[in-house]
PDB file of C-alpha atoms and ligand atoms in Angstrom:
ATOM      1  CA  MET G 588       0.000   0.000   0.000  1.00 56.00           C
ATOM      2  CA  GLU G 589       1.257   3.458  -0.953  1.00 59.00           C
ATOM      3  CA  GLY G 590       2.944   5.541   1.766  1.00 66.00           C
ATOM      4  CA  ILE G 591       0.608   8.460   1.028  1.00 67.00           C
ATOM      5  CA  LEU G 592      -2.222   6.601   2.754  1.00 67.00           C
ATOM      6  CA  LYS G 593      -0.349   6.823   6.022  1.00 68.00           C
ATOM      7  CA  GLN G 594       0.290  10.577   5.759  1.00 78.00           C
ATOM      8  CA  PRO G 595      -2.837  12.644   6.457  1.00 79.00           C
ATOM      9  CA  GLN G 596      -1.485  15.896   4.910  1.00 85.00           C
ATOM     10  CA  ASN G 597      -0.618  14.219   1.640  1.00 91.00           C
ATOM     11  CA  LEU G 598      -3.859  12.305   1.595  1.00 94.00           C
ATOM     12  CA  ALA G 599      -5.777  15.547   2.247  1.00 96.00           C
ATOM     13  CA  LYS G 600      -4.037  17.173  -0.733  1.00 96.00           C
ATOM     14  CA  LEU G 601      -4.850  14.241  -2.960  1.00 97.00           C
ATOM     15  CA  LEU G 602      -8.516  14.240  -1.900  1.00 98.00           C
ATOM     16  CA  GLN G 603      -8.730  17.999  -2.527  1.00 98.00           C
ATOM     17  CA  SER G 604      -7.226  17.609  -5.986  1.00 98.00           C
ATOM     18  CA  LEU G 605      -9.765  14.890  -6.833  1.00 98.00           C
ATOM     19  CA  VAL G 606     -12.654  17.063  -5.628  1.00 98.00           C
ATOM     20  CA  ASP G 607     -11.322  20.007  -7.703  1.00 98.00           C
ATOM     21  CA  GLU G 608     -10.941  17.757 -10.714  1.00 97.00           C
ATOM     22  CA  ALA G 609     -14.483  16.397 -10.307  1.00 97.00           C
ATOM     23  CA  SER G 610     -15.945  19.889  -9.954  1.00 96.00           C
ATOM     24  CA  LYS G 611     -14.499  20.838 -13.344  1.00 96.00           C
ATOM     25  CA  LEU G 612     -15.874  17.846 -15.212  1.00 95.00           C
ATOM     26  CA  PRO G 613     -18.507  18.556 -17.845  1.00 93.00           C
ATOM     27  CA  VAL G 614     -22.024  18.328 -16.396  1.00 93.00           C
ATOM     28  CA  GLU G 615     -23.206  14.778 -16.911  1.00 94.00           C
ATOM     29  CA  GLY G 616     -26.193  12.798 -15.629  1.00 94.00           C
ATOM     30  CA  ASP G 617     -29.076  13.984 -13.495  1.00 93.00           C
ATOM     31  CA  VAL G 618     -30.267  13.924  -9.895  1.00 94.00           C
ATOM     32  CA  ALA G 619     -32.675  11.107  -8.982  1.00 91.00           C
ATOM     33  CA  ASN G 620     -36.120  12.462  -9.774  1.00 87.00           C
ATOM     34  CA  TYR G 621     -38.353   9.458  -9.144  1.00 86.00           C
ATOM     35  CA  ILE G 622     -38.185  10.555  -5.488  1.00 90.00           C
ATOM     36  CA  PRO G 623     -39.155  14.232  -5.863  1.00 92.00           C
ATOM     37  CA  ALA G 624     -37.444  15.391  -2.633  1.00 92.00           C
ATOM     38  CA  LEU G 625     -34.091  14.144  -3.989  1.00 92.00           C
ATOM     39  CA  ALA G 626     -34.513  16.266  -7.111  1.00 93.00           C
ATOM     40  CA  ALA G 627     -34.508  19.391  -4.906  1.00 93.00           C
ATOM     41  CA  VAL G 628     -30.848  18.925  -3.888  1.00 95.00           C
ATOM     42  CA  ASN G 629     -28.185  21.322  -5.215  1.00 96.00           C
ATOM     43  CA  PRO G 630     -26.503  19.083  -7.836  1.00 96.00           C
ATOM     44  CA  ASP G 631     -23.219  21.029  -7.891  1.00 96.00           C
ATOM     45  CA  GLN G 632     -21.768  19.594  -4.705  1.00 97.00           C
ATOM     46  CA  GLN G 633     -19.009  17.059  -4.278  1.00 97.00           C
ATOM     47  CA  GLY G 634     -17.421  15.637  -1.153  1.00 98.00           C
ATOM     48  CA  LEU G 635     -14.815  13.006  -0.474  1.00 98.00           C
ATOM     49  CA  ALA G 636     -13.809  11.462   2.865  1.00 98.00           C
ATOM     50  CA  VAL G 637     -11.584   8.660   4.072  1.00 97.00           C
ATOM     51  CA  ALA G 638     -11.842   7.108   7.559  1.00 97.00           C
ATOM     52  CA  THR G 639      -8.952   4.819   8.411  1.00 96.00           C
ATOM     53  CA  ILE G 640      -8.867   1.891  10.799  1.00 96.00           C
ATOM     54  CA  ASP G 641      -6.302   3.735  12.892  1.00 95.00           C
ATOM     55  CA  GLY G 642      -8.929   6.384  13.617  1.00 94.00           C
ATOM     56  CA  GLN G 643      -8.083   9.210  11.200  1.00 95.00           C
ATOM     57  CA  VAL G 644     -10.694  11.049   9.162  1.00 97.00           C
ATOM     58  CA  VAL G 645      -9.437  13.031   6.166  1.00 97.00           C
ATOM     59  CA  SER G 646     -11.790  14.838   3.802  1.00 98.00           C
ATOM     60  CA  ALA G 647     -12.249  17.473   1.125  1.00 98.00           C
ATOM     61  CA  GLY G 648     -15.026  19.484  -0.531  1.00 98.00           C
ATOM     62  CA  ASP G 649     -18.586  19.093   0.766  1.00 98.00           C
ATOM     63  CA  ALA G 650     -17.683  16.196   3.042  1.00 98.00           C
ATOM     64  CA  THR G 651     -19.541  17.664   6.015  1.00 98.00           C
ATOM     65  CA  VAL G 652     -22.793  18.392   4.162  1.00 98.00           C
ATOM     66  CA  PRO G 653     -25.590  15.910   5.019  1.00 98.00           C
ATOM     67  CA  PHE G 654     -27.260  14.079   2.124  1.00 98.00           C
ATOM     68  CA  SER G 655     -29.762  11.276   1.725  1.00 98.00           C
ATOM     69  CA  ILE G 656     -27.833   8.018   2.020  1.00 98.00           C
ATOM     70  CA  GLN G 657     -30.590   5.956   0.351  1.00 97.00           C
ATOM     71  CA  SER G 658     -29.396   2.464  -0.594  1.00 97.00           C
ATOM     72  CA  VAL G 659     -26.170   2.728   1.375  1.00 98.00           C
ATOM     73  CA  SER G 660     -28.456   2.321   4.407  1.00 98.00           C
ATOM     74  CA  LYS G 661     -29.115  -1.255   3.228  1.00 98.00           C
ATOM     75  CA  ILE G 662     -25.745  -2.153   4.791  1.00 98.00           C
ATOM     76  CA  PHE G 663     -26.870  -0.988   8.249  1.00 98.00           C
ATOM     77  CA  GLY G 664     -30.151  -2.894   7.984  1.00 98.00           C
ATOM     78  CA  LEU G 665     -28.323  -6.006   6.807  1.00 98.00           C
ATOM     79  CA  VAL G 666     -25.861  -5.970   9.713  1.00 98.00           C
ATOM     80  CA  MET G 667     -28.714  -5.608  12.219  1.00 98.00           C
ATOM     81  CA  ALA G 668     -30.651  -8.474  10.617  1.00 98.00           C
ATOM     82  CA  MET G 669     -27.578 -10.752  10.395  1.00 98.00           C
ATOM     83  CA  ASN G 670     -26.885 -10.114  14.055  1.00 98.00           C
ATOM     84  CA  ARG G 671     -30.497 -10.985  14.936  1.00 97.00           C
ATOM     85  CA  VAL G 672     -31.273 -14.057  12.839  1.00 98.00           C
ATOM     86  CA  GLY G 673     -27.854 -15.359  11.733  1.00 97.00           C
ATOM     87  CA  ASP G 674     -27.733 -17.671   8.732  1.00 97.00           C
ATOM     88  CA  GLN G 675     -31.524 -18.049   8.671  1.00 97.00           C
ATOM     89  CA  LEU G 676     -31.469 -14.833   6.670  1.00 98.00           C
ATOM     90  CA  TRP G 677     -29.944 -16.558   3.643  1.00 98.00           C
ATOM     91  CA  LYS G 678     -32.998 -18.793   3.251  1.00 98.00           C
ATOM     92  CA  ARG G 679     -35.031 -15.704   2.417  1.00 98.00           C
ATOM     93  CA  VAL G 680     -32.473 -13.646   0.447  1.00 98.00           C
ATOM     94  CA  HIS G 681     -29.708 -15.012  -1.737  1.00 97.00           C
ATOM     95  CA  MET G 682     -26.194 -13.668  -2.401  1.00 97.00           C
ATOM     96  CA  GLU G 683     -26.007 -13.626  -6.186  1.00 95.00           C
ATOM     97  CA  PRO G 684     -25.686 -10.614  -8.476  1.00 93.00           C
ATOM     98  CA  SER G 685     -29.016  -9.852 -10.103  1.00 88.00           C
ATOM     99  CA  GLY G 686     -27.975  -8.522 -13.510  1.00 84.00           C
ATOM    100  CA  GLN G 687     -31.192  -6.458 -13.328  1.00 83.00           C
ATOM    101  CA  PRO G 688     -31.945  -2.879 -12.279  1.00 81.00           C
ATOM    102  CA  PHE G 689     -32.182  -2.382  -8.499  1.00 81.00           C
ATOM    103  CA  ASN G 690     -35.970  -2.084  -8.490  1.00 84.00           C
ATOM    104  CA  SER G 691     -36.739  -4.784 -11.071  1.00 85.00           C
ATOM    105  CA  ILE G 692     -39.809  -6.956 -10.548  1.00 93.00           C
ATOM    106  CA  VAL G 693     -39.514  -9.602 -13.284  1.00 93.00           C
ATOM    107  CA  GLN G 694     -36.777 -11.721 -11.716  1.00 92.00           C
ATOM    108  CA  LEU G 695     -38.663 -11.914  -8.430  1.00 95.00           C
ATOM    109  CA  GLU G 696     -41.630 -13.613 -10.089  1.00 94.00           C
ATOM    110  CA  TRP G 697     -39.438 -16.224 -11.811  1.00 93.00           C
ATOM    111  CA  GLU G 698     -37.549 -16.888  -8.595  1.00 94.00           C
ATOM    112  CA  HIS G 699     -40.594 -17.391  -6.376  1.00 96.00           C
ATOM    113  CA  GLY G 700     -40.249 -14.238  -4.304  1.00 97.00           C
ATOM    114  CA  ILE G 701     -36.657 -14.875  -3.122  1.00 97.00           C
ATOM    115  CA  PRO G 702     -34.557 -11.802  -3.977  1.00 97.00           C
ATOM    116  CA  ARG G 703     -31.131 -12.292  -5.527  1.00 96.00           C
ATOM    117  CA  ASN G 704     -29.264 -10.301  -2.856  1.00 97.00           C
ATOM    118  CA  PRO G 705     -29.826  -7.890   0.058  1.00 98.00           C
ATOM    119  CA  PHE G 706     -28.675  -4.823  -1.894  1.00 97.00           C
ATOM    120  CA  ILE G 707     -31.421  -4.742  -4.508  1.00 95.00           C
ATOM    121  CA  ASN G 708     -34.671  -3.213  -3.281  1.00 95.00           C
ATOM    122  CA  ALA G 709     -36.511  -6.543  -2.975  1.00 97.00           C
ATOM    123  CA  GLY G 710     -33.701  -7.966  -0.829  1.00 97.00           C
ATOM    124  CA  ALA G 711     -33.587  -4.906   1.393  1.00 98.00           C
ATOM    125  CA  ILE G 712     -37.367  -5.111   1.829  1.00 98.00           C
ATOM    126  CA  VAL G 713     -37.034  -8.717   3.100  1.00 98.00           C
ATOM    127  CA  VAL G 714     -34.302  -7.532   5.470  1.00 98.00           C
ATOM    128  CA  SER G 715     -36.674  -4.755   6.595  1.00 98.00           C
ATOM    129  CA  ASP G 716     -39.342  -7.379   7.261  1.00 98.00           C
ATOM    130  CA  ILE G 717     -36.885  -9.270   9.474  1.00 98.00           C
ATOM    131  CA  LEU G 718     -36.197  -6.079  11.423  1.00 98.00           C
ATOM    132  CA  ALA G 719     -39.888  -5.204  11.652  1.00 98.00           C
ATOM    133  CA  THR G 720     -40.670  -8.643  13.101  1.00 98.00           C
ATOM    134  CA  HIS G 721     -37.662  -8.880  15.433  1.00 97.00           C
ATOM    135  CA  TYR G 722     -37.543  -5.400  16.979  1.00 96.00           C
ATOM    136  CA  SER G 723     -40.369  -3.796  18.921  1.00 94.00           C
ATOM    137  CA  ALA G 724     -39.199  -0.363  17.678  1.00 97.00           C
ATOM    138  CA  CYS G 725     -37.073  -1.018  14.602  1.00 97.00           C
ATOM    139  CA  LYS G 726     -36.910   2.631  13.457  1.00 98.00           C
ATOM    140  CA  THR G 727     -35.492   3.740  16.799  1.00 98.00           C
ATOM    141  CA  ALA G 728     -33.128   0.759  16.891  1.00 98.00           C
ATOM    142  CA  LEU G 729     -31.746   1.671  13.458  1.00 98.00           C
ATOM    143  CA  VAL G 730     -31.154   5.314  14.343  1.00 98.00           C
ATOM    144  CA  SER G 731     -29.383   4.425  17.608  1.00 98.00           C
ATOM    145  CA  PHE G 732     -27.250   1.827  15.824  1.00 98.00           C
ATOM    146  CA  VAL G 733     -26.140   4.310  13.152  1.00 98.00           C
ATOM    147  CA  ARG G 734     -25.513   7.079  15.708  1.00 98.00           C
ATOM    148  CA  GLN G 735     -23.374   4.719  17.751  1.00 98.00           C
ATOM    149  CA  LEU G 736     -21.370   3.705  14.646  1.00 98.00           C
ATOM    150  CA  ALA G 737     -20.868   7.285  13.522  1.00 98.00           C
ATOM    151  CA  GLY G 738     -20.166   8.556  17.050  1.00 97.00           C
ATOM    152  CA  CYS G 739     -22.704  11.298  16.468  1.00 96.00           C
ATOM    153  CA  GLU G 740     -26.053  11.884  18.159  1.00 97.00           C
ATOM    154  CA  THR G 741     -27.411  14.274  15.561  1.00 95.00           C
ATOM    155  CA  ILE G 742     -28.091  11.819  12.736  1.00 98.00           C
ATOM    156  CA  TYR G 743     -31.755  11.804  11.693  1.00 96.00           C
ATOM    157  CA  PRO G 744     -33.910  10.566   8.866  1.00 97.00           C
ATOM    158  CA  ASP G 745     -34.913  13.393   6.524  1.00 97.00           C
ATOM    159  CA  HIS G 746     -38.674  13.632   7.016  1.00 97.00           C
ATOM    160  CA  GLU G 747     -39.308  15.269   3.657  1.00 96.00           C
ATOM    161  CA  VAL G 748     -37.410  12.536   1.794  1.00 97.00           C
ATOM    162  CA  TYR G 749     -39.246   9.886   3.826  1.00 97.00           C
ATOM    163  CA  LEU G 750     -42.656  11.329   2.928  1.00 96.00           C
ATOM    164  CA  SER G 751     -41.647  11.775  -0.689  1.00 96.00           C
ATOM    165  CA  GLU G 752     -40.585   8.114  -0.943  1.00 95.00           C
ATOM    166  CA  LYS G 753     -43.744   6.988   0.760  1.00 95.00           C
ATOM    167  CA  LEU G 754     -45.897   8.955  -1.680  1.00 94.00           C
ATOM    168  CA  HIS G 755     -44.005   7.654  -4.708  1.00 93.00           C
ATOM    169  CA  GLY G 756     -43.235   4.149  -3.481  1.00 94.00           C
ATOM    170  CA  ASN G 757     -45.537   2.155  -5.779  1.00 95.00           C
ATOM    171  CA  ARG G 758     -42.756   0.052  -7.231  1.00 95.00           C
ATOM    172  CA  ASN G 759     -41.390  -0.902  -3.822  1.00 96.00           C
ATOM    173  CA  ALA G 760     -44.950  -1.698  -2.716  1.00 98.00           C
ATOM    174  CA  ALA G 761     -45.341  -3.940  -5.785  1.00 97.00           C
ATOM    175  CA  LEU G 762     -42.141  -5.812  -4.832  1.00 97.00           C
ATOM    176  CA  ALA G 763     -43.292  -6.210  -1.233  1.00 98.00           C
ATOM    177  CA  TYR G 764     -46.804  -7.453  -2.141  1.00 98.00           C
ATOM    178  CA  LEU G 765     -45.360  -9.885  -4.672  1.00 98.00           C
ATOM    179  CA  MET G 766     -43.023 -11.302  -2.015  1.00 98.00           C
ATOM    180  CA  LYS G 767     -45.909 -11.438   0.475  1.00 98.00           C
ATOM    181  CA  SER G 768     -47.805 -13.584  -2.050  1.00 98.00           C
ATOM    182  CA  PHE G 769     -44.840 -15.999  -1.943  1.00 98.00           C
ATOM    183  CA  ASN G 770     -44.870 -15.913   1.893  1.00 98.00           C
ATOM    184  CA  ASN G 771     -41.511 -14.162   2.032  1.00 98.00           C
ATOM    185  CA  ILE G 772     -42.874 -11.151   3.960  1.00 98.00           C
ATOM    186  CA  GLU G 773     -44.246 -11.843   7.449  1.00 98.00           C
ATOM    187  CA  ALA G 774     -45.275  -8.435   8.788  1.00 98.00           C
ATOM    188  CA  GLU G 775     -47.900  -6.133   7.267  1.00 98.00           C
ATOM    189  CA  VAL G 776     -46.571  -4.802   3.958  1.00 98.00           C
ATOM    190  CA  GLN G 777     -47.318  -1.195   4.935  1.00 97.00           C
ATOM    191  CA  ASP G 778     -45.300  -1.536   8.159  1.00 98.00           C
ATOM    192  CA  VAL G 779     -42.341  -3.080   6.326  1.00 98.00           C
ATOM    193  CA  LEU G 780     -42.364  -0.335   3.697  1.00 98.00           C
ATOM    194  CA  ASP G 781     -42.685   2.336   6.347  1.00 98.00           C
ATOM    195  CA  TYR G 782     -39.497   1.062   8.001  1.00 98.00           C
ATOM    196  CA  TYR G 783     -37.727   0.677   4.631  1.00 98.00           C
ATOM    197  CA  PHE G 784     -38.465   4.292   3.621  1.00 98.00           C
ATOM    198  CA  HIS G 785     -37.351   5.506   7.036  1.00 98.00           C
ATOM    199  CA  GLN G 786     -34.046   3.628   6.634  1.00 98.00           C
ATOM    200  CA  CYS G 787     -33.434   5.009   3.112  1.00 98.00           C
ATOM    201  CA  SER G 788     -34.165   8.569   4.247  1.00 98.00           C
ATOM    202  CA  LEU G 789     -31.291   8.717   6.773  1.00 98.00           C
ATOM    203  CA  SER G 790     -29.273  11.840   6.227  1.00 98.00           C
ATOM    204  CA  MET G 791     -25.514  11.708   6.810  1.00 98.00           C
ATOM    205  CA  THR G 792     -22.277  13.357   5.693  1.00 98.00           C
ATOM    206  CA  CYS G 793     -19.364  11.712   3.846  1.00 98.00           C
ATOM    207  CA  GLU G 794     -17.302  11.853   7.036  1.00 98.00           C
ATOM    208  CA  GLN G 795     -20.022  10.296   9.214  1.00 98.00           C
ATOM    209  CA  LEU G 796     -20.682   7.541   6.699  1.00 98.00           C
ATOM    210  CA  ALA G 797     -16.983   6.700   6.362  1.00 98.00           C
ATOM    211  CA  VAL G 798     -16.519   6.437  10.154  1.00 98.00           C
ATOM    212  CA  SER G 799     -19.716   4.460  10.632  1.00 98.00           C
ATOM    213  CA  LEU G 800     -18.751   1.797   8.086  1.00 98.00           C
ATOM    214  CA  SER G 801     -15.071   1.505   8.996  1.00 98.00           C
ATOM    215  CA  PHE G 802     -15.726  -1.779  10.860  1.00 98.00           C
ATOM    216  CA  LEU G 803     -16.087  -3.404   7.420  1.00 98.00           C
ATOM    217  CA  ALA G 804     -12.421  -2.650   6.726  1.00 98.00           C
ATOM    218  CA  ASN G 805     -11.435  -3.923  10.169  1.00 98.00           C
ATOM    219  CA  ARG G 806     -12.884  -7.461  10.296  1.00 98.00           C
ATOM    220  CA  GLY G 807     -16.098  -6.327  11.972  1.00 98.00           C
ATOM    221  CA  VAL G 808     -14.488  -4.340  14.818  1.00 98.00           C
ATOM    222  CA  HIS G 809     -15.213  -0.623  15.032  1.00 98.00           C
ATOM    223  CA  PRO G 810     -11.810   1.088  15.076  1.00 96.00           C
ATOM    224  CA  HIS G 811     -12.983   3.997  17.271  1.00 93.00           C
ATOM    225  CA  SER G 812     -14.715   2.040  20.029  1.00 94.00           C
ATOM    226  CA  GLY G 813     -13.001  -1.358  19.669  1.00 96.00           C
ATOM    227  CA  GLN G 814     -16.501  -2.842  19.762  1.00 97.00           C
ATOM    228  CA  SER G 815     -17.390  -5.880  17.659  1.00 98.00           C
ATOM    229  CA  ILE G 816     -20.168  -4.751  15.289  1.00 98.00           C
ATOM    230  CA  CYS G 817     -20.437  -8.052  13.454  1.00 98.00           C
ATOM    231  CA  THR G 818     -18.368 -11.210  13.299  1.00 98.00           C
ATOM    232  CA  ARG G 819     -15.247 -11.344  11.171  1.00 98.00           C
ATOM    233  CA  ARG G 820     -16.974 -13.917   8.969  1.00 98.00           C
ATOM    234  CA  ASP G 821     -19.987 -11.642   8.431  1.00 98.00           C
ATOM    235  CA  ALA G 822     -17.761  -8.638   7.628  1.00 98.00           C
ATOM    236  CA  HIS G 823     -16.059 -10.767   4.949  1.00 98.00           C
ATOM    237  CA  ARG G 824     -19.429 -11.894   3.634  1.00 98.00           C
ATOM    238  CA  ILE G 825     -20.857  -8.388   3.459  1.00 98.00           C
ATOM    239  CA  ASN G 826     -17.753  -7.209   1.588  1.00 98.00           C
ATOM    240  CA  ALA G 827     -18.120 -10.138  -0.819  1.00 98.00           C
ATOM    241  CA  ILE G 828     -21.724  -9.242  -1.667  1.00 98.00           C
ATOM    242  CA  LEU G 829     -20.773  -5.562  -1.936  1.00 98.00           C
ATOM    243  CA  SER G 830     -18.125  -6.579  -4.485  1.00 98.00           C
ATOM    244  CA  THR G 831     -20.561  -8.478  -6.681  1.00 97.00           C
ATOM    245  CA  SER G 832     -23.788  -6.534  -6.143  1.00 96.00           C
ATOM    246  CA  GLY G 833     -23.228  -3.147  -4.506  1.00 97.00           C
ATOM    247  CA  MET G 834     -23.035  -0.963  -7.598  1.00 96.00           C
ATOM    248  CA  TYR G 835     -26.339  -1.855  -9.254  1.00 91.00           C
ATOM    249  CA  ASP G 836     -26.002  -3.120 -12.776  1.00 91.00           C
ATOM    250  CA  GLN G 837     -22.530  -1.625 -13.037  1.00 95.00           C
ATOM    251  CA  SER G 838     -21.023  -3.872 -10.334  1.00 95.00           C
ATOM    252  CA  GLY G 839     -18.966  -5.906 -12.818  1.00 95.00           C
ATOM    253  CA  GLU G 840     -17.464  -2.795 -14.394  1.00 96.00           C
ATOM    254  CA  PHE G 841     -16.747  -1.312 -10.956  1.00 97.00           C
ATOM    255  CA  ALA G 842     -14.947  -4.506  -9.854  1.00 97.00           C
ATOM    256  CA  PHE G 843     -13.013  -4.419 -13.119  1.00 97.00           C
ATOM    257  CA  THR G 844     -11.925  -0.781 -12.937  1.00 96.00           C
ATOM    258  CA  VAL G 845     -11.805  -0.061  -9.176  1.00 98.00           C
ATOM    259  CA  GLY G 846     -11.701  -3.462  -7.505  1.00 98.00           C
ATOM    260  CA  LEU G 847     -13.176  -2.595  -4.094  1.00 98.00           C
ATOM    261  CA  PRO G 848     -16.301  -3.748  -2.254  1.00 98.00           C
ATOM    262  CA  ALA G 849     -18.673  -0.794  -2.670  1.00 98.00           C
ATOM    263  CA  LYS G 850     -22.235   0.435  -2.334  1.00 98.00           C
ATOM    264  CA  SER G 851     -23.953   3.209  -4.122  1.00 97.00           C
ATOM    265  CA  GLY G 852     -27.141   5.133  -3.320  1.00 97.00           C
ATOM    266  CA  VAL G 853     -29.422   7.236  -5.522  1.00 96.00           C
ATOM    267  CA  GLY G 854     -28.718  10.223  -3.250  1.00 97.00           C
ATOM    268  CA  GLY G 855     -25.368  10.324  -5.116  1.00 98.00           C
ATOM    269  CA  SER G 856     -22.988   8.644  -2.678  1.00 98.00           C
ATOM    270  CA  ILE G 857     -20.630   5.718  -3.118  1.00 98.00           C
ATOM    271  CA  ILE G 858     -18.896   3.997  -0.206  1.00 98.00           C
ATOM    272  CA  ALA G 859     -15.895   1.778  -0.924  1.00 98.00           C
ATOM    273  CA  VAL G 860     -14.189  -0.529   1.573  1.00 98.00           C
ATOM    274  CA  VAL G 861     -10.402  -0.879   1.473  1.00 98.00           C
ATOM    275  CA  PRO G 862      -9.812  -3.956   3.658  1.00 97.00           C
ATOM    276  CA  ASN G 863      -7.290  -3.398   6.474  1.00 97.00           C
ATOM    277  CA  TYR G 864      -7.063   0.291   5.628  1.00 96.00           C
ATOM    278  CA  GLY G 865     -10.396   2.119   5.848  1.00 97.00           C
ATOM    279  CA  VAL G 866     -13.503   3.330   4.052  1.00 98.00           C
ATOM    280  CA  ILE G 867     -13.773   5.922   1.272  1.00 98.00           C
ATOM    281  CA  VAL G 868     -16.986   7.880   0.743  1.00 98.00           C
ATOM    282  CA  ALA G 869     -17.576  10.077  -2.288  1.00 98.00           C
ATOM    283  CA  TRP G 870     -20.735  12.088  -2.920  1.00 98.00           C
ATOM    284  CA  SER G 871     -22.124  14.182  -5.720  1.00 98.00           C
ATOM    285  CA  PRO G 872     -25.832  14.120  -6.648  1.00 98.00           C
ATOM    286  CA  ARG G 873     -25.899  13.687 -10.448  1.00 97.00           C
ATOM    287  CA  LEU G 874     -26.365  10.035 -11.458  1.00 97.00           C
ATOM    288  CA  ASN G 875     -25.494   8.057 -14.568  1.00 96.00           C
ATOM    289  CA  SER G 876     -27.959   5.746 -16.293  1.00 94.00           C
ATOM    290  CA  PHE G 877     -27.215   2.905 -13.815  1.00 93.00           C
ATOM    291  CA  GLY G 878     -28.075   5.123 -10.817  1.00 94.00           C
ATOM    292  CA  ASN G 879     -24.422   5.658  -9.766  1.00 96.00           C
ATOM    293  CA  SER G 880     -23.091   9.159  -9.141  1.00 98.00           C
ATOM    294  CA  CYS G 881     -20.982  10.298 -12.111  1.00 98.00           C
ATOM    295  CA  ARG G 882     -18.590  12.434 -10.091  1.00 98.00           C
ATOM    296  CA  ALA G 883     -18.386  10.120  -7.064  1.00 98.00           C
ATOM    297  CA  MET G 884     -17.485   7.364  -9.508  1.00 98.00           C
ATOM    298  CA  HIS G 885     -14.789   9.592 -11.002  1.00 98.00           C
ATOM    299  CA  MET G 886     -13.289  10.476  -7.599  1.00 98.00           C
ATOM    300  CA  ILE G 887     -13.234   6.894  -6.290  1.00 98.00           C
ATOM    301  CA  THR G 888     -11.948   5.444  -9.556  1.00 98.00           C
ATOM    302  CA  HIS G 889      -9.040   7.877  -9.675  1.00 97.00           C
ATOM    303  CA  LEU G 890      -8.222   7.533  -5.979  1.00 97.00           C
ATOM    304  CA  ALA G 891      -8.139   3.736  -6.299  1.00 97.00           C
ATOM    305  CA  GLU G 892      -6.089   3.914  -9.490  1.00 95.00           C
ATOM    306  CA  ARG G 893      -3.532   6.387  -8.155  1.00 93.00           C
ATOM    307  CA  LEU G 894      -3.041   4.427  -4.945  1.00 93.00           C
ATOM    308  CA  GLY G 895      -3.360   0.922  -6.385  1.00 94.00           C
ATOM    309  CA  LEU G 896      -6.182  -0.032  -4.026  1.00 96.00           C
ATOM    310  CA  SER G 897      -7.837  -2.870  -5.941  1.00 97.00           C
ATOM    311  CA  VAL G 898      -8.249  -5.953  -3.783  1.00 97.00           C
ATOM    312  CA  TYR G 899      -7.748  -8.129  -6.834  1.00 96.00           C
TER     313      TYR G 899
HETATM  314  N1  LIG R 811     -35.119   4.484  -1.571  1.00 95.13           N
HETATM  315  C1  LIG R 811     -34.676   4.129  -2.885  1.00 95.13           C
HETATM  316  C2  LIG R 811     -35.688   3.183  -3.519  1.00 95.13           C
HETATM  317  O1  LIG R 811     -36.248   2.402  -2.822  1.00 95.13           O
HETATM  318  C3  LIG R 811     -33.338   3.490  -2.779  1.00 95.13           C
HETATM  319  C4  LIG R 811     -32.742   3.266  -4.095  1.00 95.13           C
HETATM  320  C5  LIG R 811     -31.246   3.308  -4.111  1.00 95.13           C
HETATM  321  O2  LIG R 811     -30.603   4.172  -3.526  1.00 95.13           O
HETATM  322  O3  LIG R 811     -30.711   2.423  -4.784  1.00 95.13           O
HETATM  323  O4  LIG R 811     -35.913   3.222  -4.687  1.00 95.13           O
END
């Protein structure tokens, strides 16, 4: 691993240069508009943060501006559900790439209501069902879990985004009802969706997200608190599914060009895990046709290339 990663000043300069570079790129893509509240975000923002397993946080640009983490939240839900039900979870959600858009319905019908993986919407809705049936107050449990991971008590769901998703959530409702018809949803569909929208609407900054996920780079142990967040085996497994399925239908290309376990959200963020080093978070709201942020993709790709971070 390059020496620069161990020197915060040099890393800070590199992150700043990547943010500057990204801000000068031609305007490409568009903000997510199928959730109207996300379309209201200023698209000309870009942030980049790195949290290392030795406790440093280095960042540049809009790395302290909160944004809607959307699908990145699926990682938090998954960890909570794995910790609650263990390997039982994998009877209801598989761990294969889907090769379909994140909100696709067709595959679910062919495959009898068992989603391909926990990072497509159908899979995250099953995970939400597990949380809704195993926690008496799953929304509160999620928020406390994320606050504890981020070391920050001021993390909240964005109520406007939550309402906007709820009002425009027909496709997610279709997925949930279809899975209910295959007996893969136990709770009331409306309750499961309500939790799912709440989870997606969490608002966090690049820095907070990087710190909160740094246990994935550290075999399941949170580097700040020393607390075990999940087992070493589960941290490896989550990283494996992130590698094959975290970047929507562009996961293969991302593995090919960047080579890191990663997750993207339609709020414009991408998190990437560098095992035994730390977590990178890049954010910029305009998305490409796969739903991945154009500029976040640029920043992470160039950071990984310059520092030779690929795990392959
Ligand atoms: N809340 C979004 C949805 O359910 C999440 C999508 C994403 O970020 O991939 O469509």
